[in-house]
């Protein structure tokens, strides 16, 4: 059993408190933290949390409880100071993505976790779904030989789907595409080498910054990924993970994941087609803990066992996903100029 303190009880944090944490039996909550007394009051009144387990600061919670893990579910700009404090206090940490606002901050947190011999995990919840796991296994086993080209489409129409963050900088690349970039790395088991990207804001858009983009990502092993994403698409809506076509030397793999939104829920799907053969739908194995419960269950298991599983999104691993996001934004700012990942990671 892993004793945990949650920090951040706002809109998204409350969703963790109510919908995620109770579904992971290995987690025993001993503390809830938020600087806003109204957020504290909400978890007490709506979820029946004992006021003795509620605190206005992590420092207070650390003094008043015994815990192994901090679950950081705050706004992005608060990630760095809270994660740093948690690590310095001796806690393991699970933090929402992106786990820092800059590469320099992220590197500092990774080094701090290593210095204190603590686990730092980033909640890349899209990894914990049947389709990307199956796709990663097929690519790893070279089921259809080496990968020739990967094409990814993400399409949503934000104005009609309840999107609220109209003034967020880089609403596509920083807030949404990080999921797709992280999945690229996981499924290909490779890291990006360089990227070229263009973004734009169409006429009549309510966005203050660019909600549409196209990118070409070159990976270290030579694989090229063509990525197209839009928050202003009038086309058929894709699942949250996008629609993936992975063209290999002896066939192709098509998959999609997280097909749920506004009351609609669908299963992950994966189809393979050997060259010159008919497509075959693959039956996907269900996973015990999916999505955000998957990240929480994973970090609990690592803390309990001390063993790091495959595809674990540690802070060290996630540096490469964060770097790809920042390199893509930099390329877009340079009107599509190729940006080396090493430049951003330096």
Tab-separated table of C-alpha atoms in Angstrom:
chain	number	residue	atom	x	y	z
A	1	UNK	CA	0.000	0.000	0.000
A	2	UNK	CA	1.366	3.412	-1.027
A	3	UNK	CA	0.399	6.357	1.167
A	4	UNK	CA	-0.225	9.464	-0.905
A	5	UNK	CA	-0.848	13.193	-0.692
A	6	UNK	CA	-2.641	14.955	-3.535
A	7	UNK	CA	-1.641	18.547	-4.266
A	8	UNK	CA	-4.029	20.569	-6.446
A	9	UNK	CA	-7.795	20.196	-6.023
A	10	UNK	CA	-9.024	22.535	-8.759
A	11	UNK	CA	-11.142	21.510	-11.761
A	12	UNK	CA	-8.781	18.807	-13.070
A	13	UNK	CA	-7.455	17.905	-9.642
A	14	UNK	CA	-10.979	17.296	-8.360
A	15	UNK	CA	-11.489	14.899	-11.265
A	16	UNK	CA	-8.454	12.954	-10.026
A	17	UNK	CA	-9.807	12.971	-6.469
A	18	UNK	CA	-13.252	11.743	-7.481
A	19	UNK	CA	-12.743	9.622	-10.598
A	20	UNK	CA	-9.171	8.300	-10.613
A	21	UNK	CA	-7.598	7.820	-7.193
A	22	UNK	CA	-10.429	5.708	-5.677
A	23	UNK	CA	-10.068	3.175	-8.528
A	24	UNK	CA	-6.464	2.243	-7.645
A	25	UNK	CA	-6.485	-0.064	-4.590
A	26	UNK	CA	-2.724	0.258	-4.045
A	27	UNK	CA	-3.134	3.944	-3.152
A	28	UNK	CA	-4.094	4.974	0.380
A	29	UNK	CA	-4.804	8.706	0.631
A	30	UNK	CA	-3.515	10.430	3.749
A	31	UNK	CA	-3.612	14.060	2.663
A	32	UNK	CA	-5.212	16.583	0.310
A	33	UNK	CA	-3.609	19.974	-0.349
A	34	UNK	CA	-4.787	23.195	-1.969
A	35	UNK	CA	-4.026	26.836	-1.163
A	36	UNK	CA	-7.649	27.708	-1.978
A	37	UNK	CA	-9.949	27.047	1.027
A	38	UNK	CA	-12.929	26.720	-1.349
A	39	UNK	CA	-11.270	23.797	-3.133
A	40	UNK	CA	-10.623	22.161	0.240
A	41	UNK	CA	-14.235	22.703	1.239
A	42	UNK	CA	-15.473	21.117	-1.970
A	43	UNK	CA	-13.697	17.797	-1.445
A	44	UNK	CA	-14.947	17.765	2.145
A	45	UNK	CA	-18.589	18.443	1.312
A	46	UNK	CA	-18.941	16.610	-2.001
A	47	UNK	CA	-16.619	13.647	-1.379
A	48	UNK	CA	-16.750	13.357	2.387
A	49	UNK	CA	-13.012	13.851	2.918
A	50	UNK	CA	-12.148	14.216	6.619
A	51	UNK	CA	-10.994	17.769	7.385
A	52	UNK	CA	-8.099	16.299	9.372
A	53	UNK	CA	-6.631	15.077	6.077
A	54	UNK	CA	-6.885	18.490	4.373
A	55	UNK	CA	-4.092	21.074	4.333
A	56	UNK	CA	-3.391	24.484	2.796
A	57	UNK	CA	0.241	23.651	1.980
A	58	UNK	CA	2.396	20.640	1.194
A	59	UNK	CA	4.698	21.558	4.076
A	60	UNK	CA	1.762	21.282	6.503
A	61	UNK	CA	0.717	17.963	4.988
A	62	UNK	CA	4.257	16.602	5.260
A	63	UNK	CA	4.350	17.446	8.966
A	64	UNK	CA	0.867	16.077	9.638
A	65	UNK	CA	1.055	12.790	7.733
A	66	UNK	CA	3.351	9.953	6.744
A	67	UNK	CA	3.359	9.493	2.981
A	68	UNK	CA	5.377	7.916	0.173
A	69	UNK	CA	3.978	9.750	-2.839
A	70	UNK	CA	2.825	13.208	-3.914
A	71	UNK	CA	0.244	13.305	-6.725
A	72	UNK	CA	0.672	16.737	-8.326
A	73	UNK	CA	-2.461	17.763	-10.226
A	74	UNK	CA	-2.007	21.516	-10.543
A	75	UNK	CA	-1.850	24.021	-13.386
A	76	UNK	CA	1.308	23.719	-15.489
A	77	UNK	CA	3.111	26.778	-14.128
A	78	UNK	CA	2.836	25.351	-10.599
A	79	UNK	CA	4.395	21.991	-11.492
A	80	UNK	CA	8.024	23.016	-11.106
A	81	UNK	CA	7.878	24.618	-7.624
A	82	UNK	CA	5.574	21.962	-6.171
A	83	UNK	CA	7.478	18.982	-7.622
A	84	UNK	CA	10.769	20.511	-6.473
A	85	UNK	CA	9.417	20.983	-2.949
A	86	UNK	CA	7.990	17.453	-2.875
A	87	UNK	CA	11.296	15.900	-3.944
A	88	UNK	CA	13.240	17.981	-1.423
A	89	UNK	CA	10.845	16.775	1.284
A	90	UNK	CA	11.663	13.189	0.314
A	91	UNK	CA	8.525	12.198	-1.580
A	92	UNK	CA	8.182	10.219	-4.777
A	93	UNK	CA	6.145	12.228	-7.290
A	94	UNK	CA	3.534	11.628	-9.981
A	95	UNK	CA	2.888	14.857	-11.894
A	96	UNK	CA	0.593	15.806	-14.758
A	97	UNK	CA	2.094	16.659	-18.128
A	98	UNK	CA	3.985	18.781	-19.025
A	99	UNK	CA	5.982	18.307	-15.851
A	100	UNK	CA	7.829	21.614	-16.235
A	101	UNK	CA	7.553	24.758	-18.321
A	102	UNK	CA	11.134	24.647	-19.631
A	103	UNK	CA	13.775	22.038	-20.370
A	104	UNK	CA	16.058	23.640	-17.783
A	105	UNK	CA	13.408	23.223	-15.085
A	106	UNK	CA	12.706	19.654	-16.196
A	107	UNK	CA	16.405	18.720	-16.088
A	108	UNK	CA	16.695	20.201	-12.609
A	109	UNK	CA	13.767	18.106	-11.358
A	110	UNK	CA	15.182	14.930	-12.926
A	111	UNK	CA	18.547	15.561	-11.268
A	112	UNK	CA	16.866	16.292	-7.952
A	113	UNK	CA	14.891	13.036	-8.088
A	114	UNK	CA	18.092	11.126	-8.804
A	115	UNK	CA	19.976	12.885	-6.000
A	116	UNK	CA	17.252	12.011	-3.495
A	117	UNK	CA	16.795	8.482	-4.918
A	118	UNK	CA	13.111	9.129	-5.578
A	119	UNK	CA	10.752	8.194	-8.398
A	120	UNK	CA	9.568	11.059	-10.639
A	121	UNK	CA	6.841	9.958	-13.063
A	122	UNK	CA	4.959	12.056	-15.607
A	123	UNK	CA	1.319	11.103	-16.123
A	124	UNK	CA	1.391	10.387	-19.857
A	125	UNK	CA	-1.956	8.625	-19.618
A	126	UNK	CA	-2.349	7.926	-23.345
A	127	UNK	CA	0.336	5.231	-22.967
A	128	UNK	CA	-2.027	3.146	-20.851
A	129	UNK	CA	-4.425	2.018	-23.568
A	130	UNK	CA	-4.701	-1.299	-25.461
A	131	UNK	CA	-4.087	-0.015	-29.013
A	132	UNK	CA	-0.771	1.854	-28.543
A	133	UNK	CA	0.546	-0.969	-26.363
A	134	UNK	CA	-0.336	-3.511	-29.075
A	135	UNK	CA	1.125	-1.279	-31.795
A	136	UNK	CA	4.372	-0.908	-29.836
A	137	UNK	CA	4.599	-4.672	-29.464
A	138	UNK	CA	3.998	-5.250	-33.193
A	139	UNK	CA	6.649	-2.696	-34.148
A	140	UNK	CA	9.070	-4.086	-31.561
A	141	UNK	CA	8.616	-7.605	-32.922
A	142	UNK	CA	9.028	-6.351	-36.520
A	143	UNK	CA	5.765	-8.095	-37.401
A	144	UNK	CA	5.734	-6.347	-40.778
A	145	UNK	CA	9.391	-5.414	-40.996
A	146	UNK	CA	10.948	-1.956	-40.618
A	147	UNK	CA	8.722	1.123	-40.553
A	148	UNK	CA	8.695	3.189	-43.765
A	149	UNK	CA	6.418	6.066	-42.767
A	150	UNK	CA	4.037	6.996	-39.953
A	151	UNK	CA	1.069	9.282	-40.642
A	152	UNK	CA	-1.045	10.755	-37.830
A	153	UNK	CA	-4.244	12.809	-38.053
A	154	UNK	CA	-5.893	14.608	-35.124
A	155	UNK	CA	-9.143	16.489	-35.830
A	156	UNK	CA	-11.455	18.317	-33.420
A	157	UNK	CA	-13.727	21.369	-33.664
A	158	UNK	CA	-13.061	23.145	-30.384
A	159	UNK	CA	-15.824	25.833	-30.605
A	160	UNK	CA	-18.544	23.173	-30.683
A	161	UNK	CA	-16.929	20.809	-28.179
A	162	UNK	CA	-16.688	22.784	-24.965
A	163	UNK	CA	-13.068	23.927	-25.293
A	164	UNK	CA	-12.363	26.799	-22.885
A	165	UNK	CA	-8.716	27.804	-23.146
A	166	UNK	CA	-8.899	30.302	-26.004
A	167	UNK	CA	-5.939	32.395	-24.826
A	168	UNK	CA	-3.565	29.490	-24.096
A	169	UNK	CA	-0.239	29.827	-25.951
A	170	UNK	CA	0.323	26.985	-28.425
A	171	UNK	CA	-3.033	25.278	-27.707
A	172	UNK	CA	-2.318	22.495	-30.197
A	173	UNK	CA	1.379	21.747	-29.747
A	174	UNK	CA	1.834	22.314	-26.016
A	175	UNK	CA	-1.537	21.232	-24.668
A	176	UNK	CA	-2.645	18.465	-27.059
A	177	UNK	CA	0.160	17.299	-29.320
A	178	UNK	CA	2.399	16.386	-26.401
A	179	UNK	CA	0.221	13.274	-26.041
A	180	UNK	CA	0.788	12.336	-29.683
A	181	UNK	CA	4.506	13.157	-29.548
A	182	UNK	CA	4.918	10.985	-26.457
A	183	UNK	CA	3.053	8.126	-28.171
A	184	UNK	CA	5.371	8.416	-31.187
A	185	UNK	CA	8.325	7.782	-28.906
A	186	UNK	CA	6.635	4.942	-27.055
A	187	UNK	CA	5.309	3.071	-30.092
A	188	UNK	CA	8.492	3.458	-32.143
A	189	UNK	CA	10.756	2.913	-29.112
A	190	UNK	CA	12.894	5.711	-30.464
A	191	UNK	CA	13.678	9.354	-29.798
A	192	UNK	CA	13.238	12.296	-32.176
A	193	UNK	CA	16.263	13.800	-33.941
A	194	UNK	CA	14.808	16.918	-35.579
A	195	UNK	CA	11.483	18.491	-36.552
A	196	UNK	CA	9.973	20.953	-39.001
A	197	UNK	CA	6.590	22.526	-38.221
A	198	UNK	CA	4.184	25.207	-39.443
A	199	UNK	CA	1.163	26.422	-37.466
A	200	UNK	CA	-1.583	28.942	-38.190
A	201	UNK	CA	-4.853	30.466	-36.971
A	202	UNK	CA	-7.692	30.429	-39.517
A	203	UNK	CA	-10.216	33.186	-40.118
A	204	UNK	CA	-13.116	33.404	-37.621
A	205	UNK	CA	-11.176	31.370	-35.060
A	206	UNK	CA	-11.844	32.153	-31.380
A	207	UNK	CA	-8.268	31.161	-30.530
A	208	UNK	CA	-5.724	33.789	-29.583
A	209	UNK	CA	-2.888	31.555	-30.793
A	210	UNK	CA	-2.426	28.894	-33.463
A	211	UNK	CA	-4.781	25.868	-33.190
A	212	UNK	CA	-3.709	24.112	-36.428
A	213	UNK	CA	-0.352	22.646	-37.345
A	214	UNK	CA	1.541	20.236	-39.551
A	215	UNK	CA	4.900	18.733	-38.618
A	216	UNK	CA	7.497	16.364	-40.001
A	217	UNK	CA	9.478	14.547	-37.320
A	218	UNK	CA	12.649	12.600	-38.061
A	219	UNK	CA	13.634	9.975	-35.486
A	220	UNK	CA	17.113	8.770	-34.597
A	221	UNK	CA	16.661	5.394	-36.319
A	222	UNK	CA	15.556	7.164	-39.521
A	223	UNK	CA	11.757	6.827	-39.266
A	224	UNK	CA	9.811	9.830	-40.567
A	225	UNK	CA	6.490	10.801	-38.984
A	226	UNK	CA	3.998	13.064	-40.758
A	227	UNK	CA	1.754	14.768	-38.206
A	228	UNK	CA	-1.342	16.900	-38.846
A	229	UNK	CA	-3.435	18.316	-36.019
A	230	UNK	CA	-6.335	20.748	-35.825
A	231	UNK	CA	-8.614	22.190	-33.128
A	232	UNK	CA	-10.661	23.886	-35.907
A	233	UNK	CA	-11.445	20.951	-38.185
A	234	UNK	CA	-14.844	20.528	-39.841
A	235	UNK	CA	-13.919	16.989	-40.834
A	236	UNK	CA	-14.829	13.751	-39.049
A	237	UNK	CA	-13.765	13.867	-35.410
A	238	UNK	CA	-10.877	11.574	-34.522
A	239	UNK	CA	-10.398	9.831	-31.181
A	240	UNK	CA	-8.144	11.714	-28.778
A	241	UNK	CA	-5.036	9.729	-29.694
A	242	UNK	CA	-5.603	10.513	-33.372
A	243	UNK	CA	-5.680	8.111	-36.315
A	244	UNK	CA	-2.384	6.360	-37.008
A	245	UNK	CA	-1.222	4.657	-40.211
A	246	UNK	CA	2.122	2.895	-39.823
A	247	UNK	CA	3.407	1.802	-43.217
A	248	UNK	CA	6.014	-0.968	-42.956
A	249	UNK	CA	8.066	-2.847	-45.541
A	250	UNK	CA	5.757	-5.900	-45.468
A	251	UNK	CA	2.407	-4.405	-44.491
A	252	UNK	CA	0.703	-1.708	-42.465
A	253	UNK	CA	-0.755	-1.142	-39.021
A	254	UNK	CA	-3.723	1.175	-38.526
A	255	UNK	CA	-4.852	2.099	-35.028
A	256	UNK	CA	-6.674	4.632	-32.927
A	257	UNK	CA	-7.281	5.094	-29.217
A	258	UNK	CA	-9.283	6.951	-26.543
A	259	UNK	CA	-12.464	7.273	-28.597
A	260	UNK	CA	-14.622	9.020	-26.034
A	261	UNK	CA	-16.045	12.504	-25.696
A	262	UNK	CA	-19.297	14.224	-24.729
A	263	UNK	CA	-21.143	11.045	-23.793
A	264	UNK	CA	-19.728	8.901	-26.603
A	265	UNK	CA	-17.447	5.991	-25.773
A	266	UNK	CA	-15.824	3.530	-28.155
A	267	UNK	CA	-13.114	0.895	-27.894
A	268	UNK	CA	-9.529	1.177	-29.058
A	269	UNK	CA	-9.131	-0.273	-32.537
A	270	UNK	CA	-6.185	-1.800	-34.375
A	271	UNK	CA	-6.123	-3.318	-37.861
A	272	UNK	CA	-3.226	-4.929	-39.695
A	273	UNK	CA	-2.807	-5.663	-43.374
A	274	UNK	CA	0.017	-7.726	-44.779
A	275	UNK	CA	1.214	-6.487	-48.174
A	276	UNK	CA	-1.175	-7.640	-50.957
A	277	UNK	CA	-3.561	-9.141	-48.361
A	278	UNK	CA	-6.894	-8.171	-46.801
A	279	UNK	CA	-7.113	-6.088	-43.612
A	280	UNK	CA	-7.547	-7.997	-40.355
A	281	UNK	CA	-9.018	-6.488	-37.189
A	282	UNK	CA	-6.937	-7.397	-34.119
A	283	UNK	CA	-8.627	-8.328	-30.849
A	284	UNK	CA	-7.033	-6.133	-28.223
A	285	UNK	CA	-6.307	-7.393	-24.743
A	286	UNK	CA	-7.993	-5.306	-22.032
A	287	UNK	CA	-5.728	-3.759	-19.428
A	288	UNK	CA	-6.544	-3.693	-15.742
A	289	UNK	CA	-5.718	-0.036	-15.172
A	290	UNK	CA	-6.218	2.271	-18.138
A	291	UNK	CA	-5.585	5.935	-18.779
A	292	UNK	CA	-4.946	8.001	-15.619
A	293	UNK	CA	-5.561	5.001	-13.349
A	294	UNK	CA	-2.785	3.329	-15.351
A	295	UNK	CA	-0.227	5.999	-14.516
A	296	UNK	CA	-1.197	5.974	-10.836
A	297	UNK	CA	-1.139	2.176	-10.583
A	298	UNK	CA	2.219	2.096	-12.392
A	299	UNK	CA	3.956	4.525	-10.053
A	300	UNK	CA	2.518	2.693	-7.029
A	301	UNK	CA	3.906	-0.608	-8.336
A	302	UNK	CA	7.337	0.902	-8.945
A	303	UNK	CA	7.440	2.360	-5.418
A	304	UNK	CA	6.401	-0.981	-3.919
A	305	UNK	CA	8.630	-3.229	-6.043
A	306	UNK	CA	11.551	-1.014	-6.970
A	307	UNK	CA	11.377	-2.432	-10.510
A	308	UNK	CA	10.933	-0.099	-13.513
A	309	UNK	CA	8.676	-1.638	-16.217
A	310	UNK	CA	8.873	-1.134	-19.970
A	311	UNK	CA	7.383	2.102	-21.301
A	312	UNK	CA	7.478	3.732	-17.850
A	313	UNK	CA	7.235	7.511	-18.278
A	314	UNK	CA	9.907	8.662	-15.848
A	315	UNK	CA	10.972	12.277	-15.741
A	316	UNK	CA	14.234	11.268	-17.445
A	317	UNK	CA	12.338	9.550	-20.258
A	318	UNK	CA	9.826	12.361	-20.585
A	319	UNK	CA	12.557	14.938	-21.205
A	320	UNK	CA	12.539	13.732	-24.823
A	321	UNK	CA	8.775	14.270	-25.206
A	322	UNK	CA	9.006	17.741	-23.688
A	323	UNK	CA	11.969	18.559	-25.922
A	324	UNK	CA	10.013	17.514	-29.011
A	325	UNK	CA	7.168	19.831	-28.021
A	326	UNK	CA	9.506	22.758	-27.495
A	327	UNK	CA	11.472	22.059	-30.680
A	328	UNK	CA	8.214	21.933	-32.657
A	329	UNK	CA	7.081	25.269	-31.216
A	330	UNK	CA	10.500	26.756	-31.995
A	331	UNK	CA	10.319	25.487	-35.582
A	332	UNK	CA	6.841	26.980	-36.013
A	333	UNK	CA	8.146	30.314	-34.714
A	334	UNK	CA	10.923	30.075	-37.328
A	335	UNK	CA	8.362	29.449	-40.112
A	336	UNK	CA	9.091	25.762	-40.517
A	337	UNK	CA	12.865	25.755	-40.189
A	338	UNK	CA	14.313	22.392	-39.162
A	339	UNK	CA	15.158	22.360	-35.443
A	340	UNK	CA	17.515	19.780	-33.958
A	341	UNK	CA	16.322	18.205	-30.692
A	342	UNK	CA	19.884	18.462	-29.407
A	343	UNK	CA	19.610	22.257	-29.683
A	344	UNK	CA	16.623	22.271	-27.341
A	345	UNK	CA	18.064	19.675	-24.961
A	346	UNK	CA	21.370	21.540	-24.558
